[in-house]
Amino acid sequence: MQPPINKLLIDLQEQLNFINIEIDDPIVACEQAIEITLRSLEQLKKFVLKRKFKSTNEEINFFKEIKPQFSSKFIYYNKIYKMETKRPYGGQRVVKKFYRNELRKLKLFFDSELEFYRYFRTGSNYLDHKYFVRGKLDVKLSLNSFYFESDKNFATTHSYKVAKIIAHDLLQVYLEDKLLLLENKQPNQKSQVNPKIKQNWTGSKVALIELLYALHSEGVFNNGASDLKDIAAYFEDTFNINLGQYHRAFLEIRMRKGDRTKFMTSLKESLIKRMDNSDE
């Protein structure tokens, strides 16, 4: 990825993470996220149209791997905005029915795009020269109407489909989290021995989520038998923090370019430095 594009993506993700952490109202958060994402897409478009791709493979990589990382965020927040603005007011039963219906719509989408979904998920590339090169129009390839309305200099026949798949993955996590929150669960019983000083987590939510997944992956709780959601609930109660949509945050962590375990790396460096200072 070109350094300017990489920086643009990092800046976008940092701004979106800030919105997700600081703004609780999903509608307000989506409004701001959509504005920020559209600005990033415009900058990306200007950068791409000013230069030529060095090869067909570079063009394929851009429209298959890079651009969807930007456009999927717009699709994701736009869908949440539309969904939350039409969410019915009512009791748990009504709202749960609404979210479950939205999940069913996602399944219909994946079913309707099953052939391409399998192609993309299995890492296939034998049709990339048709799917992700501009101007390669083939009406037999099950095209979205969106393609005919888009700027052909900044879109291919299937780059939008990739973005929708990524966005719908995130949306599925969002809906499942919403349904989990609506479930009636017994609050965790607190320890009989309470420390004198409450320890609040003052680092970033993303850092704690990275730690959460690392500890769960290592199986350090109850001999590896603890569910991720139970550990997350324990973290939230112990450190007085709401982790929110931690499944979605983990998807974003996985998509990081460069060091995907920033907090783990920072912990290691800080500990080694402390050990070195103690040795002196």
XYZ file of N, CA and C in Angstrom:
840
model
N 0.846 -1.196 0.000
C 0.000 0.000 0.000
C 0.881 1.245 0.000
N 0.525 2.225 -0.816
C 1.259 3.473 -0.865
C 1.238 4.158 0.504
N 2.368 4.751 0.945
C 2.405 5.434 2.260
C 1.284 6.457 2.467
N 0.966 7.306 1.459
C -0.141 8.259 1.676
C -1.483 7.565 1.914
N -1.718 6.463 1.198
C -2.974 5.726 1.380
C -2.987 5.040 2.744
N -1.871 4.474 3.135
C -1.764 3.817 4.431
C -2.032 4.809 5.563
N -1.447 5.999 5.440
C -1.666 7.038 6.459
C -3.122 7.482 6.476
N -3.722 7.599 5.289
C -5.129 8.002 5.204
C -6.025 6.982 5.895
N -5.729 5.696 5.721
C -6.523 4.639 6.342
C -6.335 4.629 7.860
N -5.099 4.794 8.312
C -4.820 4.831 9.749
C -5.535 6.006 10.399
N -5.455 7.179 9.761
C -6.125 8.381 10.299
C -7.636 8.168 10.363
N -8.186 7.562 9.332
C -9.627 7.307 9.306
C -10.017 6.386 10.457
N -9.261 5.306 10.638
C -9.596 4.348 11.686
C -9.485 4.978 13.073
N -8.477 5.799 13.280
C -8.313 6.461 14.578
C -9.482 7.395 14.867
N -9.940 8.120 13.855
C -11.086 9.019 14.034
C -12.363 8.231 14.325
N -12.545 7.124 13.635
C -13.730 6.294 13.865
C -13.692 5.651 15.247
N -12.515 5.209 15.680
C -12.380 4.637 17.023
C -12.730 5.676 18.084
N -12.295 6.906 17.862
C -12.592 7.987 18.812
C -14.097 8.217 18.896
N -14.770 8.227 17.752
C -16.222 8.427 17.730
C -16.921 7.297 18.471
N -16.507 6.066 18.213
C -17.148 4.906 18.848
C -16.986 4.921 20.361
N -15.871 5.445 20.821
C -15.601 5.474 22.255
C -16.302 6.644 22.938
N -16.283 7.797 22.289
C -16.751 9.021 22.936
C -18.244 9.287 22.782
N -18.880 8.750 21.750
C -20.292 9.059 21.478
C -21.140 7.814 21.693
N -22.062 7.885 22.626
C -22.913 6.734 22.940
C -24.123 6.620 22.014
N -24.644 7.755 21.563
C -25.815 7.739 20.690
C -25.413 7.212 19.311
N -25.922 6.048 18.888
C -25.494 5.465 17.610
C -25.828 6.320 16.400
N -26.928 7.061 16.469
C -27.322 7.894 15.327
C -26.349 9.053 15.155
N -26.035 9.729 16.252
C -25.073 10.838 16.205
C -23.700 10.327 15.786
N -23.301 9.174 16.332
C -21.999 8.588 15.993
C -21.923 8.266 14.506
N -23.001 7.709 13.963
C -23.016 7.353 12.542
C -22.964 8.584 11.653
N -23.660 9.637 12.041
C -23.639 10.873 11.255
C -22.216 11.390 11.101
N -21.481 11.406 12.217
C -20.103 11.891 12.174
C -19.198 10.923 11.419
N -19.418 9.634 11.634
C -18.594 8.623 10.957
C -18.788 8.673 9.443
N -20.004 8.882 9.005
C -20.293 8.954 7.566
C -19.580 10.153 6.947
N -19.633 11.294 7.617
C -18.969 12.499 7.107
C -17.468 12.287 6.983
N -16.874 11.705 8.017
C -15.427 11.472 8.022
C -15.034 10.478 6.931
N -15.823 9.417 6.787
C -15.505 8.385 5.797
C -15.638 8.921 4.375
N -16.652 9.729 4.132
C -16.823 10.319 2.799
C -15.645 11.221 2.445
N -15.156 11.980 3.419
C -13.995 12.847 3.172
C -12.764 12.008 2.822
N -12.592 10.895 3.546
C -11.453 10.014 3.270
C -11.554 9.398 1.882
N -12.769 9.001 1.488
C -12.966 8.424 0.158
C -12.671 9.443 -0.946
N -13.030 10.693 -0.703
C -12.746 11.744 -1.678
C -11.244 11.949 -1.826
N -10.528 11.944 -0.701
C -9.067 12.076 -0.735
C -8.436 10.885 -1.448
N -8.959 9.700 -1.175
C -8.451 8.496 -1.826
C -8.666 8.575 -3.332
N -9.838 9.032 -3.730
C -10.162 9.148 -5.154
C -9.225 10.129 -5.851
N -8.979 11.286 -5.235
C -8.088 12.290 -5.826
C -6.688 11.732 -6.004
N -6.220 10.990 -5.000
C -4.871 10.417 -5.068
C -4.770 9.413 -6.214
N -5.765 8.552 -6.356
C -5.730 7.501 -7.373
C -5.861 8.081 -8.774
N -6.732 9.067 -8.951
C -6.957 9.626 -10.287
C -5.785 10.476 -10.772
N -4.923 10.900 -9.840
C -3.762 11.713 -10.217
C -2.598 10.855 -10.728
N -2.654 9.563 -10.481
C -1.551 8.692 -10.884
C -2.090 7.487 -11.644
N -1.206 6.785 -12.301
C -1.579 5.568 -13.028
C -1.017 4.357 -12.292
N -1.757 3.280 -12.337
C -1.261 2.055 -11.725
C -0.099 1.518 -12.561
N 0.916 1.017 -11.882
C 2.106 0.531 -12.570
C 1.849 -0.772 -13.313
N 0.865 -1.518 -12.863
C 0.574 -2.809 -13.487
C -0.874 -3.186 -13.222
N -1.342 -4.191 -13.932
C -2.696 -4.705 -13.704
C -2.819 -5.276 -12.300
N -1.774 -5.933 -11.830
C -1.813 -6.514 -10.477
C -1.969 -5.436 -9.410
N -1.326 -4.284 -9.620
C -1.462 -3.186 -8.667
C -2.894 -2.648 -8.674
N -3.493 -2.557 -9.844
C -4.876 -2.099 -9.957
C -5.821 -3.082 -9.280
N -5.607 -4.376 -9.506
C -6.432 -5.406 -8.871
C -6.316 -5.329 -7.355
N -5.101 -5.191 -6.862
C -4.884 -5.101 -5.417
C -5.610 -3.906 -4.817
N -5.595 -2.791 -5.526
C -6.258 -1.589 -5.008
C -7.760 -1.792 -4.900
N -8.380 -2.290 -5.954
C -9.844 -2.401 -5.964
C -10.353 -3.633 -5.213
N -9.494 -4.600 -4.977
C -9.908 -5.793 -4.246
C -9.588 -5.689 -2.755
N -8.443 -5.092 -2.414
C -7.971 -5.102 -1.034
C -8.015 -3.738 -0.339
N -7.699 -2.681 -1.073
C -7.499 -1.377 -0.425
C -8.766 -0.533 -0.385
N -9.332 -0.237 -1.550
C -10.518 0.618 -1.567
C -11.664 0.074 -0.708
N -11.934 -1.253 -0.726
C -13.023 -1.761 0.116
C -12.840 -1.494 1.611
N -11.603 -1.316 2.073
C -11.391 -0.995 3.480
C -11.967 0.380 3.824
N -12.007 1.262 2.847
C -12.591 2.591 3.043
C -14.108 2.550 2.812
N -14.512 2.051 1.645
C -15.930 2.097 1.288
C -16.787 1.207 2.176
N -16.216 0.122 2.727
C -16.991 -0.739 3.621
C -17.408 0.004 4.883
N -16.579 0.920 5.333
C -16.901 1.699 6.533
C -18.075 2.630 6.271
N -18.093 3.223 5.062
C -19.238 4.073 4.715
C -20.522 3.243 4.662
N -20.465 2.085 4.005
C -21.642 1.217 3.905
C -22.116 0.799 5.287
N -21.179 0.413 6.139
C -21.500 -0.058 7.496
C -22.210 1.024 8.314
N -21.625 2.198 8.393
C -22.228 3.257 9.211
C -23.526 3.781 8.595
N -23.597 3.790 7.286
C -24.821 4.234 6.625
C -25.970 3.270 6.907
N -25.677 1.962 6.922
C -26.706 0.965 7.204
C -27.163 1.050 8.659
N -26.218 1.247 9.571
C -26.603 1.385 10.980
C -27.458 2.626 11.172
N -27.062 3.717 10.508
C -27.830 4.965 10.622
C -29.274 4.754 10.158
N -29.447 4.138 9.006
C -30.793 3.892 8.481
C -31.575 2.953 9.394
N -30.886 1.957 9.922
C -31.540 0.964 10.775
C -31.981 1.581 12.105
N -31.071 2.334 12.737
C -31.380 2.906 14.046
C -32.425 4.016 13.963
N -32.482 4.714 12.845
C -33.491 5.776 12.705
C -34.890 5.210 12.469
N -34.972 3.936 12.065
C -36.297 3.333 11.892
C -36.583 2.261 12.944
N -35.670 2.134 13.926
C -35.888 1.152 14.995
C -37.143 1.523 15.778
N -38.049 0.575 15.999
C -39.315 0.891 16.681
C -39.107 1.171 18.166
N -39.937 2.044 18.689
C -39.958 2.282 20.129
C -40.903 1.261 20.748
N -40.442 0.637 21.781
C -41.270 -0.383 22.416
C -40.463 -1.210 23.380
N -41.058 -2.281 23.846
C -40.388 -3.150 24.792
C -39.320 -4.004 24.136
N -38.672 -4.827 24.979
C -37.598 -5.693 24.504
C -38.043 -6.597 23.365
N -39.242 -7.133 23.504
C -39.720 -8.099 22.518
C -39.787 -7.479 21.126
N -40.296 -6.253 21.061
C -40.443 -5.566 19.772
C -39.079 -5.262 19.163
N -38.176 -4.745 19.991
C -36.852 -4.369 19.498
C -36.051 -5.601 19.080
N -36.139 -6.683 19.862
C -35.433 -7.909 19.511
C -35.942 -8.468 18.179
N -37.240 -8.387 17.977
C -37.815 -8.861 16.714
C -37.274 -8.038 15.549
N -37.129 -6.746 15.773
C -36.608 -5.844 14.739
C -35.178 -6.221 14.370
N -34.315 -6.403 15.392
C -32.916 -6.737 15.130
C -32.784 -8.122 14.478
N -33.606 -9.067 14.896
C -33.554 -10.405 14.297
C -33.962 -10.357 12.822
N -34.906 -9.500 12.522
C -35.327 -9.339 11.134
C -34.190 -8.752 10.294
N -33.439 -7.827 10.895
C -32.292 -7.246 10.193
C -31.220 -8.306 9.946
N -31.047 -9.216 10.900
C -30.103 -10.323 10.711
C -30.541 -11.231 9.568
N -31.846 -11.463 9.470
C -32.361 -12.292 8.382
C -32.083 -11.641 7.018
N -32.172 -10.322 6.967
C -31.873 -9.603 5.724
C -30.418 -9.817 5.314
N -29.535 -9.848 6.297
C -28.126 -10.093 6.004
C -27.940 -11.479 5.396
N -28.638 -12.448 5.953
C -28.532 -13.814 5.433
C -29.025 -13.878 3.994
N -30.083 -13.149 3.698
C -30.600 -13.119 2.330
C -29.570 -12.532 1.375
N -28.855 -11.511 1.858
C -27.799 -10.910 1.030
C -26.710 -11.938 0.727
N -26.224 -12.610 1.768
C -25.159 -13.592 1.567
C -25.625 -14.738 0.666
N -26.883 -15.141 0.814
C -27.427 -16.206 -0.033
C -27.487 -15.764 -1.495
N -27.858 -14.506 -1.706
C -27.990 -13.996 -3.075
C -26.639 -13.803 -3.747
N -25.576 -13.632 -2.948
C -24.239 -13.425 -3.485
C -23.324 -14.608 -3.167
N -23.914 -15.788 -3.034
C -23.168 -16.955 -2.546
C -21.967 -17.298 -3.424
N -22.144 -17.235 -4.732
C -21.060 -17.613 -5.636
C -19.855 -16.695 -5.464
N -20.109 -15.372 -5.484
C -18.999 -14.436 -5.319
C -18.474 -14.460 -3.893
N -19.360 -14.656 -2.906
C -18.954 -14.734 -1.502
C -17.930 -15.861 -1.315
N -18.192 -17.010 -1.913
C -17.254 -18.128 -1.822
C -15.944 -17.801 -2.526
N -16.056 -17.153 -3.677
C -14.864 -16.761 -4.425
C -13.973 -15.869 -3.579
N -14.570 -14.868 -2.957
C -13.810 -13.909 -2.163
C -13.263 -14.542 -0.885
N -14.091 -15.316 -0.178
C -13.699 -15.900 1.098
C -12.608 -16.961 0.955
N -12.582 -17.648 -0.180
C -11.579 -18.691 -0.374
C -10.272 -18.141 -0.942
N -10.214 -16.820 -1.139
C -8.989 -16.207 -1.649
C -8.718 -16.508 -3.111
N -9.770 -16.829 -3.855
C -9.601 -17.134 -5.282
C -9.190 -15.881 -6.057
N -8.518 -16.082 -7.179
C -8.072 -14.929 -7.977
C -8.199 -15.136 -9.482
N -8.763 -16.264 -9.914
C -8.784 -16.578 -11.341
C -9.707 -15.648 -12.141
N -10.607 -14.925 -11.475
C -11.469 -13.965 -12.174
C -11.165 -12.519 -11.788
N -10.071 -12.312 -11.082
C -9.728 -10.958 -10.636
C -9.579 -9.991 -11.803
N -9.081 -10.484 -12.945
C -8.880 -9.616 -14.106
C -10.196 -9.097 -14.676
N -11.303 -9.772 -14.330
C -12.624 -9.296 -14.741
C -13.309 -8.510 -13.636
N -13.116 -8.950 -12.389
C -13.806 -8.344 -11.255
C -13.201 -7.007 -10.813
N -11.865 -6.887 -10.910
C -11.194 -5.764 -10.245
C -10.297 -4.937 -11.162
N -10.603 -4.954 -12.447
C -9.928 -4.080 -13.398
C -10.981 -3.185 -14.029
N -10.726 -1.901 -14.067
C -11.714 -0.953 -14.583
C -11.996 -1.191 -16.072
N -13.257 -1.007 -16.423
C -13.659 -1.119 -17.825
C -13.934 -2.525 -18.293
N -13.820 -3.509 -17.409
C -14.061 -4.897 -17.794
C -15.523 -5.269 -17.544
N -16.409 -4.731 -18.360
C -17.846 -4.954 -18.173
C -18.277 -6.267 -18.813
N -18.897 -7.114 -18.000
C -19.451 -8.382 -18.480
C -20.799 -8.575 -17.792
N -21.874 -8.424 -18.531
C -23.216 -8.472 -17.942
C -23.547 -9.847 -17.375
N -22.755 -10.854 -17.710
C -22.999 -12.195 -17.196
C -22.493 -12.368 -15.761
N -21.812 -11.338 -15.238
C -21.181 -11.464 -13.919
C -22.063 -10.985 -12.774
N -23.362 -10.897 -12.982
C -24.305 -10.523 -11.912
C -23.913 -9.197 -11.282
N -24.093 -8.123 -12.027
C -23.642 -6.804 -11.594
C -24.660 -6.114 -10.693
N -24.135 -5.315 -9.750
C -24.996 -4.453 -8.932
C -25.372 -3.231 -9.747
N -26.590 -2.721 -9.543
C -26.998 -1.500 -10.227
C -26.115 -0.331 -9.809
N -25.514 -0.435 -8.604
C -24.640 0.631 -8.107
C -23.488 0.889 -9.075
N -23.010 -0.163 -9.717
C -21.863 -0.005 -10.617
C -22.178 0.961 -11.752
N -23.387 0.898 -12.292
C -23.758 1.738 -13.419
C -23.952 3.205 -13.009
N -24.088 3.445 -11.710
C -24.260 4.810 -11.218
C -22.947 5.401 -10.699
N -21.904 4.597 -10.631
C -20.647 5.032 -10.041
C -19.703 5.613 -11.081
N -18.641 6.252 -10.601
C -17.595 6.785 -11.464
C -16.733 5.617 -11.935
N -16.762 5.317 -13.220
C -16.057 4.144 -13.748
C -14.540 4.266 -13.590
N -14.035 5.486 -13.352
C -12.601 5.661 -13.133
C -12.193 5.287 -11.709
N -13.191 5.122 -10.834
C -12.895 4.834 -9.429
C -13.697 3.630 -8.933
N -14.083 2.768 -9.857
C -14.864 1.585 -9.466
C -14.680 0.482 -10.492
N -14.786 -0.746 -10.025
C -14.819 -1.903 -10.921
C -16.146 -2.614 -10.683
N -16.400 -3.647 -11.448
C -17.704 -4.309 -11.365
C -17.963 -4.951 -10.003
N -16.882 -5.351 -9.287
C -17.102 -6.097 -8.050
C -16.413 -5.496 -6.817
N -15.790 -4.345 -6.952
C -15.160 -3.726 -5.775
C -16.208 -3.350 -4.735
N -17.395 -2.947 -5.202
C -18.471 -2.591 -4.274
C -18.992 -3.828 -3.541
N -18.998 -4.973 -4.232
C -19.472 -6.205 -3.596
C -18.543 -6.624 -2.461
N -17.250 -6.466 -2.668
C -16.295 -6.785 -1.597
C -16.553 -5.895 -0.390
N -16.756 -4.607 -0.646
C -17.018 -3.665 0.443
C -18.292 -4.042 1.192
N -19.307 -4.491 0.466
C -20.562 -4.885 1.114
C -20.374 -6.128 1.981
N -19.574 -7.060 1.521
C -19.320 -8.268 2.313
C -18.637 -7.894 3.631
N -17.618 -7.044 3.546
C -16.906 -6.612 4.756
C -17.853 -5.853 5.686
N -18.639 -4.939 5.116
C -19.572 -4.146 5.915
C -20.623 -5.019 6.581
N -21.119 -6.003 5.869
C -22.156 -6.882 6.416
C -21.605 -7.800 7.497
N -20.330 -8.169 7.394
C -19.696 -8.914 8.486
C -19.722 -8.089 9.771
N -19.368 -6.814 9.631
C -19.363 -5.914 10.785
C -20.778 -5.690 11.306
N -21.717 -5.562 10.388
C -23.104 -5.321 10.777
C -23.680 -6.521 11.518
N -23.284 -7.718 11.114
C -23.749 -8.920 11.806
C -23.272 -8.922 13.258
N -22.021 -8.541 13.467
C -21.486 -8.447 14.834
C -22.257 -7.399 15.629
N -22.540 -6.257 14.999
C -23.287 -5.177 15.661
C -24.661 -5.665 16.110
N -25.368 -6.360 15.235
C -26.716 -6.836 15.553
C -26.687 -7.917 16.628
N -25.719 -8.813 16.543
C -25.615 -9.861 17.562
C -25.312 -9.269 18.926
N -24.478 -8.230 18.963
C -24.188 -7.555 20.234
C -25.431 -6.876 20.792
N -26.212 -6.262 19.919
C -27.445 -5.607 20.346
C -28.409 -6.626 20.960
N -28.521 -7.779 20.340
C -29.413 -8.815 20.858
C -28.906 -9.366 22.190
N -27.595 -9.489 22.331
C -27.025 -9.951 23.598
C -27.347 -8.983 24.729
N -27.260 -7.683 24.435
C -27.549 -6.673 25.451
C -29.016 -6.696 25.877
N -29.874 -7.128 24.961
C -31.304 -7.160 25.274
C -31.713 -8.415 26.044
N -30.828 -9.400 26.065
C -31.128 -10.622 26.805
C -31.124 -10.345 28.305
N -32.065 -10.967 29.023
C -32.089 -10.821 30.482
C -31.047 -11.734 31.098
N -30.014 -11.125 31.668
C -28.949 -11.896 32.288
C -28.782 -11.473 33.734
N -28.435 -12.444 34.570
C -28.197 -12.143 35.970
C -26.876 -11.404 36.099
N -26.838 -10.353 36.899
C -25.575 -9.635 37.089
C -24.552 -10.529 37.785
N -23.296 -10.319 37.445
C -22.238 -11.111 38.067
C -22.177 -10.834 39.561
N -22.034 -11.903 40.337
C -21.904 -11.731 41.772
C -20.536 -11.161 42.094
N -20.497 -10.199 42.969
C -19.242 -9.547 43.320
C -18.536 -10.311 44.428
N -17.257 -10.157 44.467
C -16.455 -10.807 45.496
C -16.814 -10.251 46.869
N -16.745 -11.117 47.867
C -17.051 -10.685 49.229
C -15.962 -9.779 49.786
N -14.753 -9.890 49.227
C -13.642 -9.052 49.686
C -13.376 -8.000 48.631
N -13.692 -6.756 48.948
C -13.519 -5.672 47.993
C -12.249 -4.882 48.307
N -11.475 -4.565 47.296
C -10.280 -3.756 47.537
C -10.668 -2.354 47.974
N -9.761 -1.686 48.681
C -10.051 -0.350 49.186
C -10.156 0.671 48.058
N -9.375 0.481 47.030
C -9.363 1.433 45.915
C -9.840 0.736 44.643
N -10.876 1.263 44.026
C -11.405 0.715 42.783
C -10.425 1.011 41.646
N -10.094 -0.022 40.870
C -9.165 0.146 39.758
C -9.944 0.350 38.464
N -9.928 1.567 37.963
C -10.614 1.880 36.716
C -9.630 1.800 35.548
N -10.072 1.225 34.456
C -9.229 1.179 33.267
C -9.195 2.552 32.621
N -8.005 3.135 32.502
C -7.871 4.482 31.939
C -7.137 4.470 30.602
N -6.779 3.263 30.135
C -6.216 3.163 28.794
C -7.330 3.160 27.774
N -6.994 2.912 26.528
C -8.018 2.906 25.481
C -8.812 1.602 25.512
N -10.042 1.670 25.037
C -10.872 0.468 24.955
C -10.253 -0.560 24.005
N -9.696 -0.062 22.909
C -9.111 -0.952 21.919
C -7.964 -1.758 22.535
N -7.166 -1.098 23.398
C -6.055 -1.790 24.059
C -6.568 -2.913 24.959
N -7.630 -2.632 25.719
C -8.175 -3.646 26.619
C -8.790 -4.803 25.825
N -9.411 -4.489 24.698
C -9.997 -5.527 23.857
C -8.896 -6.419 23.274
N -7.787 -5.799 22.896
C -6.643 -6.579 22.408
C -6.141 -7.515 23.498
N -6.046 -7.003 24.732
C -5.617 -7.819 25.868
C -6.628 -8.932 26.148
N -7.912 -8.598 26.066
C -8.980 -9.568 26.295
C -8.842 -10.767 25.352
N -8.675 -10.487 24.077
C -8.568 -11.571 23.097
C -7.272 -12.361 23.270
N -6.196 -11.665 23.670
C -4.923 -12.359 23.868
C -5.027 -13.345 25.026
N -5.625 -12.907 26.133
C -5.756 -13.772 27.308
C -6.704 -14.935 27.032
N -7.784 -14.654 26.305
C -8.721 -15.735 25.965
C -8.054 -16.746 25.039
N -7.256 -16.249 24.071
C -6.560 -17.136 23.141
C -5.554 -18.021 23.869
N -4.944 -17.480 24.916
C -3.947 -18.228 25.689
C -4.603 -19.220 26.640
N -5.916 -19.056 26.900
C -6.643 -19.985 27.756
C -6.234 -19.920 29.220
N -6.010 -18.688 29.722
C -5.509 -18.549 31.088
C -6.618 -18.515 32.143
N -7.882 -18.461 31.736
C -8.983 -18.419 32.692
C -9.689 -19.777 32.742
N -9.804 -20.323 33.946
C -10.515 -21.596 34.150
C -10.032 -22.691 33.189
N -8.717 -22.768 33.061
C -8.098 -23.787 32.199
C -8.582 -23.710 30.749
N -8.875 -22.508 30.310
C -9.304 -22.302 28.931
C -10.768 -22.563 28.677
N -11.544 -22.811 29.749
C -12.960 -23.160 29.576
C -13.879 -21.943 29.542
N -13.378 -20.777 29.887
C -14.224 -19.578 29.955
C -14.551 -19.053 28.562
N -15.813 -18.653 28.390
C -16.229 -18.040 27.130
C -15.717 -16.609 27.052
N -15.518 -16.145 25.829
C -15.035 -14.785 25.622
C -15.984 -13.765 26.239
N -17.281 -13.975 26.075
C -18.259 -13.007 26.580
C -18.234 -12.929 28.110
N -17.936 -14.057 28.756
C -17.861 -14.061 30.217
C -16.629 -13.298 30.703
N -15.529 -13.472 30.003
C -14.307 -12.737 30.360
C -14.512 -11.247 30.116
N -15.179 -10.909 29.000
C -15.443 -9.499 28.685
C -16.311 -8.868 29.772
N -17.348 -9.592 30.212
C -18.231 -9.081 31.265
C -17.453 -8.880 32.567
N -16.538 -9.793 32.850
C -15.712 -9.681 34.059
C -14.811 -8.450 33.982
N -14.208 -8.239 32.821
C -13.363 -7.062 32.621
C -14.166 -5.780 32.825
N -15.366 -5.756 32.243
C -16.202 -4.561 32.345
C -16.553 -4.256 33.798
N -16.891 -5.299 34.556
C -17.259 -5.120 35.956
C -16.050 -4.742 36.799
N -14.936 -5.407 36.572
C -13.735 -5.180 37.381
C -13.120 -3.816 37.134
N -13.042 -3.432 35.864
C -12.357 -2.194 35.521
C -13.299 -1.022 35.251
N -14.605 -1.229 35.526
C -15.578 -0.148 35.403
C -15.548 0.482 34.008
N -15.735 -0.349 32.986
C -15.677 0.132 31.610
C -16.682 -0.639 30.764
N -17.232 0.009 29.777
C -18.141 -0.636 28.826
C -17.372 -0.876 27.534
N -17.120 -2.141 27.242
C -16.336 -2.476 26.058
C -17.120 -2.352 24.766
N -18.430 -2.213 24.873
C -19.247 -2.011 23.679
C -19.155 -3.169 22.709
N -19.037 -2.865 21.448
C -19.013 -3.892 20.391
C -17.587 -4.433 20.220
N -17.156 -5.210 21.207
C -15.766 -5.667 21.171
C -15.500 -6.632 20.020
N -16.538 -7.350 19.555
C -16.344 -8.234 18.407
C -15.979 -7.409 17.168
N -16.673 -6.299 16.972
C -16.398 -5.443 15.828
C -15.025 -4.799 15.947
N -14.675 -4.393 17.202
C -13.363 -3.787 17.420
C -12.248 -4.776 17.074
N -12.480 -6.069 17.389
C -11.462 -7.076 17.082
C -11.303 -7.247 15.573
N -12.404 -7.125 14.831
C -12.303 -7.179 13.377
C -11.422 -6.049 12.859
N -11.561 -4.865 13.468
C -10.743 -3.727 13.070
C -9.277 -3.970 13.427
N -9.035 -4.583 14.596
C -7.657 -4.898 15.002
C -7.030 -5.857 13.994
N -7.810 -6.846 13.576
C -7.304 -7.824 12.600
C -6.944 -7.172 11.274
N -7.634 -6.081 10.933
C -7.412 -5.427 9.645
C -6.287 -4.393 9.689
N -5.658 -4.214 10.864
C -4.563 -3.255 10.969
C -3.439 -3.613 9.993
N -2.818 -2.598 9.467
C -1.634 -2.805 8.649
C -0.413 -2.579 9.529
N 0.603 -3.394 9.351
C 1.790 -3.268 10.191
C 1.640 -4.085 11.453
N 1.874 -3.448 12.591
C 1.805 -4.137 13.885
C 0.346 -4.294 14.301
N -0.175 -5.517 14.225
C -1.576 -5.749 14.578
C -1.768 -5.881 16.090
N -0.669 -6.050 16.835
C -0.769 -6.191 18.298
C -0.027 -5.032 18.960
N -0.484 -3.823 18.689
C 0.192 -2.628 19.181
C 0.315 -2.618 20.705
N -0.778 -2.959 21.395
C -0.761 -2.903 22.856
C 0.148 -3.983 23.426
N 0.105 -5.188 22.850
C 0.982 -6.264 23.303
C 2.448 -5.869 23.130
N 2.748 -5.253 22.007
C 4.123 -4.801 21.737
C 4.540 -3.749 22.744
N 3.628 -2.815 23.020
C 3.918 -1.748 23.983
C 4.132 -2.307 25.385
N 3.310 -3.297 25.779
C 3.472 -3.930 27.086
C 4.842 -4.580 27.212
N 5.216 -5.311 26.181
C 6.509 -5.995 26.195
C 7.656 -5.003 26.318
N 7.590 -3.928 25.530
C 8.649 -2.921 25.562
C 8.738 -2.237 26.923
N 7.572 -1.924 27.511
C 7.556 -1.259 28.820
C 8.124 -2.166 29.910
N 7.780 -3.456 29.858
C 8.260 -4.402 30.866
C 9.765 -4.612 30.740
N 10.253 -4.773 29.523
C 11.694 -4.951 29.305
C 12.458 -3.727 29.785
N 11.908 -2.546 29.508
C 12.553 -1.303 29.946
C 12.627 -1.246 31.472
N 11.533 -1.675 32.123
C 11.516 -1.671 33.594
C 12.547 -2.654 34.145
N 12.634 -3.828 33.516
C 13.624 -4.806 33.939
C 15.039 -4.274 33.761
N 15.284 -3.632 32.627
C 16.606 -3.069 32.365
C 16.962 -1.988 33.382
N 15.977 -1.149 33.718
C 16.221 -0.089 34.700
C 16.489 -0.664 36.077
N 15.810 -1.783 36.398
C 16.014 -2.407 37.697
C 17.377 -3.069 37.804
N 17.902 -3.495 36.657
C 19.217 -4.145 36.647
C 20.360 -3.162 36.853
N 20.092 -1.903 36.543
C 21.162 -0.899 36.636
C 21.488 -0.528 38.073
